[in-house]
């Protein structure tokens, strides 16, 4: 079934902007149950596939050997907001491996959460690498390296064993040859990033959640990570974040993860489905509306009440500085 979705931004009674979306919901074989736009053109997934990147943390035995708990595993898949609880948890994960912030190679940026960033600045502070939204993922990388008795220095490099393991997982789940038959680049947090078709990412999530077309231990690792994120979504994102709202709308029933430049990926475990979408102009406001609209369609014939909750999340009110409603961001059928 192919039905286009467009995200509109309105002002008054007029449409001010439109965002084009392409994406797919499919089963473990890659057969779409919902598709719109070009789903076979390669895209960079950015942070939307952090579950894939965290799978070696489970597969190597590092997570269990170091006693990582549910919150730790959620943080390993996170694009967190840099709130104090995120920073403390990332430091705790590193400490379990006998490491510190000094060992991170993700770089620094101000916390995503604006009140937290303002409080840090007002106190005369500066952001550290623990504030980086990817610090949990990088802490997981380092845990794996330490468990495997590898030199952690340079773990962000494409030739380091940490990244080779990630690349193998990505190749397996997307049925591509990362960096060979698809474009490659460097992500914002310094690790390699590999493009693949949206269908490949959606199929990978479907395979993990359904346990079909992938090694059983790998599927179990992916399921454990997604379960951790659904159980502790705040560690995966933060306060006032769309990923949290999407998962809390259907506790334990939907996994959803944002990525930069308008990407979203995830899974619907009870239906054995995976999904992936990309807003062509990279707008996050549009991807957040689009994924809610997609989930509303998925559940329309399964759970009408849940479909309505997601439909509501696909519309966001826009207000001016006086608090007056001036328009909305909304998903519409093209």
mmCIF file of C-alpha atoms in Angstrom:
data_model
loop_
_atom_site.group_PDB
_atom_site.id
_atom_site.type_symbol
_atom_site.label_atom_id
_atom_site.label_comp_id
_atom_site.label_asym_id
_atom_site.label_seq_id
_atom_site.Cartn_x
_atom_site.Cartn_y
_atom_site.Cartn_z
ATOM 1 C CA UNK A 1 0.000 0.000 0.000
ATOM 2 C CA UNK A 2 1.447 3.358 -1.043
ATOM 3 C CA UNK A 3 -0.045 6.522 0.442
ATOM 4 C CA UNK A 4 1.980 9.716 0.581
ATOM 5 C CA UNK A 5 2.323 11.788 3.733
ATOM 6 C CA UNK A 6 3.068 15.493 3.687
ATOM 7 C CA UNK A 7 3.781 17.627 6.745
ATOM 8 C CA UNK A 8 2.306 21.103 6.570
ATOM 9 C CA UNK A 9 3.088 24.138 8.705
ATOM 10 C CA UNK A 10 0.230 26.613 8.818
ATOM 11 C CA UNK A 11 -0.118 30.250 9.794
ATOM 12 C CA UNK A 12 -3.659 31.466 10.233
ATOM 13 C CA UNK A 13 -5.716 29.592 7.670
ATOM 14 C CA UNK A 14 -2.890 29.311 5.125
ATOM 15 C CA UNK A 15 -0.181 26.699 4.571
ATOM 16 C CA UNK A 16 3.197 28.383 5.065
ATOM 17 C CA UNK A 17 5.549 25.415 4.481
ATOM 18 C CA UNK A 18 5.399 21.810 3.288
ATOM 19 C CA UNK A 19 7.813 18.967 4.051
ATOM 20 C CA UNK A 20 8.019 15.901 1.811
ATOM 21 C CA UNK A 21 8.382 12.548 3.580
ATOM 22 C CA UNK A 22 9.369 9.107 2.343
ATOM 23 C CA UNK A 23 9.293 5.949 4.378
ATOM 24 C CA UNK A 24 8.260 2.364 4.829
ATOM 25 C CA UNK A 25 6.733 -0.020 7.345
ATOM 26 C CA UNK A 26 7.609 -3.614 6.516
ATOM 27 C CA UNK A 27 7.913 -7.142 7.833
ATOM 28 C CA UNK A 28 11.077 -9.196 8.279
ATOM 29 C CA UNK A 29 11.113 -10.145 4.593
ATOM 30 C CA UNK A 30 11.110 -6.490 3.575
ATOM 31 C CA UNK A 31 7.559 -6.644 2.245
ATOM 32 C CA UNK A 32 5.933 -3.236 2.829
ATOM 33 C CA UNK A 33 2.591 -2.917 4.586
ATOM 34 C CA UNK A 34 2.851 0.849 4.166
ATOM 35 C CA UNK A 35 5.178 2.776 1.878
ATOM 36 C CA UNK A 36 5.442 6.311 0.563
ATOM 37 C CA UNK A 37 8.066 7.942 -1.636
ATOM 38 C CA UNK A 38 11.363 6.397 -2.738
ATOM 39 C CA UNK A 39 12.250 3.779 -0.102
ATOM 40 C CA UNK A 40 15.209 2.332 -1.986
ATOM 41 C CA UNK A 41 17.338 5.478 -2.255
ATOM 42 C CA UNK A 42 20.184 5.387 0.312
ATOM 43 C CA UNK A 43 19.947 7.703 3.312
ATOM 44 C CA UNK A 44 22.225 8.238 6.282
ATOM 45 C CA UNK A 45 20.324 6.933 9.336
ATOM 46 C CA UNK A 46 22.272 9.042 11.792
ATOM 47 C CA UNK A 47 21.227 8.304 15.386
ATOM 48 C CA UNK A 48 18.052 6.436 14.443
ATOM 49 C CA UNK A 49 19.907 3.080 14.424
ATOM 50 C CA UNK A 50 21.731 3.302 17.737
ATOM 51 C CA UNK A 51 20.121 -0.013 18.689
ATOM 52 C CA UNK A 52 22.048 -1.624 15.822
ATOM 53 C CA UNK A 53 25.244 0.049 17.031
ATOM 54 C CA UNK A 54 24.713 -1.156 20.611
ATOM 55 C CA UNK A 55 24.132 -4.817 19.703
ATOM 56 C CA UNK A 56 27.829 -5.781 20.153
ATOM 57 C CA UNK A 57 27.595 -4.492 23.738
ATOM 58 C CA UNK A 58 25.199 -7.399 24.361
ATOM 59 C CA UNK A 59 26.684 -9.957 21.948
ATOM 60 C CA UNK A 60 30.209 -9.756 23.372
ATOM 61 C CA UNK A 61 28.929 -10.293 26.897
ATOM 62 C CA UNK A 62 30.221 -6.884 27.991
ATOM 63 C CA UNK A 63 26.851 -5.658 29.272
ATOM 64 C CA UNK A 64 26.393 -8.604 31.604
ATOM 65 C CA UNK A 65 30.034 -8.813 32.658
ATOM 66 C CA UNK A 66 29.976 -5.156 33.727
ATOM 67 C CA UNK A 67 26.550 -5.341 35.341
ATOM 68 C CA UNK A 68 24.816 -2.829 33.066
ATOM 69 C CA UNK A 69 21.171 -2.364 34.003
ATOM 70 C CA UNK A 70 18.085 -1.359 32.010
ATOM 71 C CA UNK A 71 18.780 2.370 32.297
ATOM 72 C CA UNK A 72 22.381 1.838 31.176
ATOM 73 C CA UNK A 73 21.234 -0.066 28.089
ATOM 74 C CA UNK A 74 18.669 2.613 27.247
ATOM 75 C CA UNK A 75 21.402 5.240 27.520
ATOM 76 C CA UNK A 76 23.603 3.176 25.175
ATOM 77 C CA UNK A 77 20.931 3.739 22.505
ATOM 78 C CA UNK A 78 20.355 7.390 23.396
ATOM 79 C CA UNK A 79 20.420 10.799 21.825
ATOM 80 C CA UNK A 80 19.971 12.266 25.269
ATOM 81 C CA UNK A 81 19.302 15.870 26.249
ATOM 82 C CA UNK A 82 22.333 16.315 28.490
ATOM 83 C CA UNK A 83 20.283 16.614 31.658
ATOM 84 C CA UNK A 84 22.025 15.919 34.988
ATOM 85 C CA UNK A 85 20.637 12.389 35.150
ATOM 86 C CA UNK A 86 21.995 11.598 31.698
ATOM 87 C CA UNK A 87 25.430 12.974 32.526
ATOM 88 C CA UNK A 88 25.588 11.058 35.805
ATOM 89 C CA UNK A 89 24.444 7.812 34.192
ATOM 90 C CA UNK A 90 27.013 8.063 31.389
ATOM 91 C CA UNK A 91 29.763 8.656 33.979
ATOM 92 C CA UNK A 92 28.496 5.645 35.934
ATOM 93 C CA UNK A 93 28.642 3.361 32.883
ATOM 94 C CA UNK A 94 32.209 4.459 32.182
ATOM 95 C CA UNK A 95 33.165 3.853 35.822
ATOM 96 C CA UNK A 96 31.877 0.285 35.596
ATOM 97 C CA UNK A 97 34.523 -0.266 32.917
ATOM 98 C CA UNK A 98 37.190 1.508 34.972
ATOM 99 C CA UNK A 99 37.107 4.530 32.670
ATOM 100 C CA UNK A 100 36.193 8.217 32.818
ATOM 101 C CA UNK A 101 35.052 11.085 30.611
ATOM 102 C CA UNK A 102 38.675 11.485 29.529
ATOM 103 C CA UNK A 103 38.377 8.305 27.448
ATOM 104 C CA UNK A 104 35.423 9.556 25.387
ATOM 105 C CA UNK A 105 36.099 10.664 21.806
ATOM 106 C CA UNK A 106 32.657 12.036 20.934
ATOM 107 C CA UNK A 107 33.400 15.734 21.399
ATOM 108 C CA UNK A 108 31.461 18.374 23.342
ATOM 109 C CA UNK A 109 28.296 20.352 22.752
ATOM 110 C CA UNK A 110 25.838 22.224 24.936
ATOM 111 C CA UNK A 111 22.952 20.147 26.350
ATOM 112 C CA UNK A 112 19.954 19.797 24.029
ATOM 113 C CA UNK A 113 17.696 20.703 26.941
ATOM 114 C CA UNK A 114 17.560 24.503 26.888
ATOM 115 C CA UNK A 115 16.870 25.087 30.618
ATOM 116 C CA UNK A 116 19.776 22.781 31.494
ATOM 117 C CA UNK A 117 22.085 24.543 29.017
ATOM 118 C CA UNK A 118 21.095 27.948 30.392
ATOM 119 C CA UNK A 119 21.642 26.817 33.983
ATOM 120 C CA UNK A 120 25.083 25.478 33.068
ATOM 121 C CA UNK A 121 26.026 28.746 31.354
ATOM 122 C CA UNK A 122 24.702 30.916 34.187
ATOM 123 C CA UNK A 123 26.791 28.918 36.643
ATOM 124 C CA UNK A 124 29.872 29.687 34.565
ATOM 125 C CA UNK A 125 30.152 26.108 33.386
ATOM 126 C CA UNK A 126 31.197 24.666 30.054
ATOM 127 C CA UNK A 127 29.828 21.539 28.389
ATOM 128 C CA UNK A 128 31.925 18.396 28.549
ATOM 129 C CA UNK A 129 31.855 15.208 26.540
ATOM 130 C CA UNK A 130 29.361 13.686 28.976
ATOM 131 C CA UNK A 131 26.852 16.339 27.813
ATOM 132 C CA UNK A 132 27.176 15.083 24.246
ATOM 133 C CA UNK A 133 23.896 13.426 23.277
ATOM 134 C CA UNK A 134 25.882 10.379 22.119
ATOM 135 C CA UNK A 135 27.938 9.913 25.298
ATOM 136 C CA UNK A 136 25.894 6.866 26.348
ATOM 137 C CA UNK A 137 26.509 5.149 23.023
ATOM 138 C CA UNK A 138 30.209 5.928 23.260
ATOM 139 C CA UNK A 139 30.331 4.651 26.836
ATOM 140 C CA UNK A 140 28.880 1.412 25.478
ATOM 141 C CA UNK A 141 31.547 1.265 22.774
ATOM 142 C CA UNK A 142 34.241 1.673 25.406
ATOM 143 C CA UNK A 143 32.705 -1.019 27.625
ATOM 144 C CA UNK A 144 32.870 -3.446 24.712
ATOM 145 C CA UNK A 145 36.497 -2.589 23.977
ATOM 146 C CA UNK A 146 37.515 -3.050 27.624
ATOM 147 C CA UNK A 147 35.632 -6.348 27.881
ATOM 148 C CA UNK A 148 37.366 -7.594 24.724
ATOM 149 C CA UNK A 149 40.750 -6.464 26.101
ATOM 150 C CA UNK A 150 41.266 -4.013 23.244
ATOM 151 C CA UNK A 151 43.055 -0.675 23.399
ATOM 152 C CA UNK A 152 40.142 1.786 23.688
ATOM 153 C CA UNK A 153 42.106 4.662 22.150
ATOM 154 C CA UNK A 154 40.846 5.501 18.687
ATOM 155 C CA UNK A 155 37.657 3.435 19.103
ATOM 156 C CA UNK A 156 35.798 5.863 16.801
ATOM 157 C CA UNK A 157 37.972 4.950 13.819
ATOM 158 C CA UNK A 158 36.569 2.787 11.045
ATOM 159 C CA UNK A 159 39.414 0.275 11.419
ATOM 160 C CA UNK A 160 39.063 -0.167 15.190
ATOM 161 C CA UNK A 161 37.546 -3.477 16.276
ATOM 162 C CA UNK A 162 34.642 -1.616 17.919
ATOM 163 C CA UNK A 163 33.546 -0.104 14.620
ATOM 164 C CA UNK A 164 34.233 -3.282 12.646
ATOM 165 C CA UNK A 165 31.739 -5.100 14.881
ATOM 166 C CA UNK A 166 29.164 -2.360 14.356
ATOM 167 C CA UNK A 167 29.716 -2.486 10.601
ATOM 168 C CA UNK A 168 29.153 -6.252 10.549
ATOM 169 C CA UNK A 169 25.839 -5.857 12.390
ATOM 170 C CA UNK A 170 24.727 -3.154 9.979
ATOM 171 C CA UNK A 171 25.661 -5.274 6.954
ATOM 172 C CA UNK A 172 23.749 -8.235 8.348
ATOM 173 C CA UNK A 173 20.575 -6.344 9.217
ATOM 174 C CA UNK A 174 20.361 -4.130 6.113
ATOM 175 C CA UNK A 175 21.748 -6.621 3.553
ATOM 176 C CA UNK A 176 24.256 -4.055 2.299
ATOM 177 C CA UNK A 177 28.035 -3.714 2.252
ATOM 178 C CA UNK A 178 28.541 -0.554 4.328
ATOM 179 C CA UNK A 179 31.029 1.811 2.781
ATOM 180 C CA UNK A 180 31.301 -0.346 -0.351
ATOM 181 C CA UNK A 181 27.981 -0.423 -2.209
ATOM 182 C CA UNK A 182 26.516 2.511 -0.257
ATOM 183 C CA UNK A 183 27.773 6.013 0.668
ATOM 184 C CA UNK A 184 29.819 6.460 3.840
ATOM 185 C CA UNK A 185 30.701 9.462 5.969
ATOM 186 C CA UNK A 186 31.567 10.609 9.494
ATOM 187 C CA UNK A 187 28.790 11.288 11.972
ATOM 188 C CA UNK A 188 28.554 14.267 14.308
ATOM 189 C CA UNK A 189 29.991 12.225 17.182
ATOM 190 C CA UNK A 190 33.037 11.172 15.100
ATOM 191 C CA UNK A 191 32.132 7.545 14.321
ATOM 192 C CA UNK A 192 31.604 6.245 10.771
ATOM 193 C CA UNK A 193 28.083 6.492 9.382
ATOM 194 C CA UNK A 194 26.839 4.373 6.510
ATOM 195 C CA UNK A 195 23.907 5.008 4.216
ATOM 196 C CA UNK A 196 21.421 2.331 3.193
ATOM 197 C CA UNK A 197 17.901 2.256 1.743
ATOM 198 C CA UNK A 198 15.045 3.017 4.119
ATOM 199 C CA UNK A 199 13.684 -0.444 3.324
ATOM 200 C CA UNK A 200 16.920 -1.952 4.668
ATOM 201 C CA UNK A 201 16.703 -0.158 8.000
ATOM 202 C CA UNK A 202 13.007 -0.975 8.431
ATOM 203 C CA UNK A 203 13.621 -4.617 7.529
ATOM 204 C CA UNK A 204 16.474 -4.754 10.041
ATOM 205 C CA UNK A 205 14.228 -3.579 12.865
ATOM 206 C CA UNK A 206 11.508 -6.006 11.769
ATOM 207 C CA UNK A 207 13.984 -8.892 11.795
ATOM 208 C CA UNK A 208 15.180 -8.033 15.272
ATOM 209 C CA UNK A 209 11.704 -7.681 16.739
ATOM 210 C CA UNK A 210 10.246 -10.720 14.948
ATOM 211 C CA UNK A 211 13.312 -12.923 15.336
ATOM 212 C CA UNK A 212 13.164 -13.944 11.679
ATOM 213 C CA UNK A 213 15.947 -13.724 9.085
ATOM 214 C CA UNK A 214 18.629 -13.049 11.698
ATOM 215 C CA UNK A 215 20.673 -15.095 14.162
ATOM 216 C CA UNK A 216 18.702 -15.856 17.307
ATOM 217 C CA UNK A 217 21.280 -14.360 19.665
ATOM 218 C CA UNK A 218 21.415 -11.174 17.599
ATOM 219 C CA UNK A 219 17.625 -10.895 17.614
ATOM 220 C CA UNK A 220 17.602 -11.406 21.384
ATOM 221 C CA UNK A 221 20.213 -8.653 21.790
ATOM 222 C CA UNK A 222 18.179 -6.223 19.714
ATOM 223 C CA UNK A 223 14.987 -7.111 21.572
ATOM 224 C CA UNK A 224 16.715 -6.597 24.917
ATOM 225 C CA UNK A 225 17.937 -3.151 23.886
ATOM 226 C CA UNK A 226 14.558 -2.059 22.539
ATOM 227 C CA UNK A 227 12.847 -3.384 25.677
ATOM 228 C CA UNK A 228 15.250 -1.325 27.802
ATOM 229 C CA UNK A 229 14.445 1.810 25.815
ATOM 230 C CA UNK A 230 10.705 1.203 26.078
ATOM 231 C CA UNK A 231 11.020 0.579 29.829
ATOM 232 C CA UNK A 232 13.270 3.616 30.447
ATOM 233 C CA UNK A 233 12.589 6.022 27.555
ATOM 234 C CA UNK A 234 13.807 9.095 29.432
ATOM 235 C CA UNK A 235 17.372 7.765 29.432
ATOM 236 C CA UNK A 236 17.121 7.340 25.649
ATOM 237 C CA UNK A 237 15.991 10.922 25.119
ATOM 238 C CA UNK A 238 14.938 13.286 27.897
ATOM 239 C CA UNK A 239 12.329 15.727 29.129
ATOM 240 C CA UNK A 240 9.819 17.026 26.558
ATOM 241 C CA UNK A 241 11.218 14.762 23.834
ATOM 242 C CA UNK A 242 9.177 13.230 21.016
ATOM 243 C CA UNK A 243 10.734 9.771 21.360
ATOM 244 C CA UNK A 244 9.501 9.607 24.958
ATOM 245 C CA UNK A 245 5.975 10.747 24.031
ATOM 246 C CA UNK A 246 5.779 8.227 21.195
ATOM 247 C CA UNK A 247 6.770 5.294 23.407
ATOM 248 C CA UNK A 248 4.756 6.391 26.421
ATOM 249 C CA UNK A 249 1.646 6.541 24.222
ATOM 250 C CA UNK A 250 1.863 2.746 23.920
ATOM 251 C CA UNK A 251 4.039 1.416 26.779
ATOM 252 C CA UNK A 252 5.989 -1.650 25.701
ATOM 253 C CA UNK A 253 4.293 -1.734 22.301
ATOM 254 C CA UNK A 254 6.285 0.726 20.180
ATOM 255 C CA UNK A 255 9.997 1.490 19.896
ATOM 256 C CA UNK A 256 10.824 4.778 18.137
ATOM 257 C CA UNK A 257 14.180 6.507 17.753
ATOM 258 C CA UNK A 258 14.969 9.823 16.132
ATOM 259 C CA UNK A 259 17.999 10.654 14.038
ATOM 260 C CA UNK A 260 19.399 13.939 12.768
ATOM 261 C CA UNK A 261 18.277 15.386 9.437
ATOM 262 C CA UNK A 262 14.693 14.216 9.686
ATOM 263 C CA UNK A 263 15.136 10.466 10.177
ATOM 264 C CA UNK A 264 13.101 8.132 12.397
ATOM 265 C CA UNK A 265 13.339 4.365 12.787
ATOM 266 C CA UNK A 266 11.705 1.829 15.055
ATOM 267 C CA UNK A 267 9.588 -1.260 15.514
ATOM 268 C CA UNK A 268 6.137 -2.498 16.487
ATOM 269 C CA UNK A 269 6.993 -5.764 18.270
ATOM 270 C CA UNK A 270 3.455 -7.187 18.567
ATOM 271 C CA UNK A 271 3.068 -6.976 14.774
ATOM 272 C CA UNK A 272 6.640 -7.970 13.877
ATOM 273 C CA UNK A 273 7.073 -4.757 11.889
ATOM 274 C CA UNK A 274 9.903 -2.281 11.462
ATOM 275 C CA UNK A 275 9.727 1.241 10.099
ATOM 276 C CA UNK A 276 12.031 3.927 8.750
ATOM 277 C CA UNK A 277 11.318 7.378 7.358
ATOM 278 C CA UNK A 278 13.195 10.431 6.134
ATOM 279 C CA UNK A 279 12.033 14.020 5.702
ATOM 280 C CA UNK A 280 13.821 15.207 2.581
ATOM 281 C CA UNK A 281 14.626 18.690 3.888
ATOM 282 C CA UNK A 282 15.889 17.301 7.220
ATOM 283 C CA UNK A 283 13.320 19.069 9.428
ATOM 284 C CA UNK A 284 12.922 17.444 12.831
ATOM 285 C CA UNK A 285 9.541 19.082 13.424
ATOM 286 C CA UNK A 286 8.318 17.268 10.318
ATOM 287 C CA UNK A 287 9.825 13.875 11.168
ATOM 288 C CA UNK A 288 8.205 13.936 14.618
ATOM 289 C CA UNK A 289 4.793 14.607 13.078
ATOM 290 C CA UNK A 290 5.375 12.057 10.318
ATOM 291 C CA UNK A 291 6.296 9.143 12.583
ATOM 292 C CA UNK A 292 3.194 9.759 14.705
ATOM 293 C CA UNK A 293 1.071 9.770 11.549
ATOM 294 C CA UNK A 294 2.673 6.524 10.389
ATOM 295 C CA UNK A 295 1.983 4.830 13.731
ATOM 296 C CA UNK A 296 -1.609 6.065 13.593
ATOM 297 C CA UNK A 297 -1.992 4.300 10.252
ATOM 298 C CA UNK A 298 -0.330 1.128 11.525
ATOM 299 C CA UNK A 299 -2.725 0.850 14.460
ATOM 300 C CA UNK A 300 -5.853 2.057 12.647
ATOM 301 C CA UNK A 301 -7.198 -1.466 12.167
ATOM 302 C CA UNK A 302 -5.523 -2.919 15.260
ATOM 303 C CA UNK A 303 -6.336 -0.484 18.069
ATOM 304 C CA UNK A 304 -8.521 2.489 17.245
ATOM 305 C CA UNK A 305 -7.941 4.275 20.541
ATOM 306 C CA UNK A 306 -4.156 4.037 20.177
ATOM 307 C CA UNK A 307 -4.403 5.191 16.557
ATOM 308 C CA UNK A 308 -6.245 8.281 17.777
ATOM 309 C CA UNK A 309 -3.509 9.005 20.335
ATOM 310 C CA UNK A 310 -0.879 8.890 17.607
ATOM 311 C CA UNK A 311 -3.036 10.984 15.282
ATOM 312 C CA UNK A 312 -3.159 13.637 18.006
ATOM 313 C CA UNK A 313 0.650 13.526 18.325
ATOM 314 C CA UNK A 314 0.952 14.192 14.581
ATOM 315 C CA UNK A 315 -0.442 17.715 15.160
ATOM 316 C CA UNK A 316 1.497 20.337 17.112
ATOM 317 C CA UNK A 317 0.182 23.800 17.973
ATOM 318 C CA UNK A 318 2.441 26.740 17.114
ATOM 319 C CA UNK A 319 2.313 29.787 19.399
ATOM 320 C CA UNK A 320 3.946 33.192 19.280
ATOM 321 C CA UNK A 321 5.932 34.813 22.088
ATOM 322 C CA UNK A 322 2.696 35.991 23.724
ATOM 323 C CA UNK A 323 1.357 32.451 23.837
ATOM 324 C CA UNK A 324 -1.243 33.050 21.134
ATOM 325 C CA UNK A 325 -1.959 30.167 18.780
ATOM 326 C CA UNK A 326 -0.736 31.172 15.312
ATOM 327 C CA UNK A 327 -0.775 27.863 13.436
ATOM 328 C CA UNK A 328 0.202 24.208 13.606
ATOM 329 C CA UNK A 329 2.449 21.503 12.278
ATOM 330 C CA UNK A 330 0.258 18.720 10.898
ATOM 331 C CA UNK A 331 0.412 15.535 8.876
ATOM 332 C CA UNK A 332 -1.917 15.302 5.885
ATOM 333 C CA UNK A 333 -2.492 12.828 3.092
ATOM 334 C CA UNK A 334 -0.936 14.060 -0.126
#
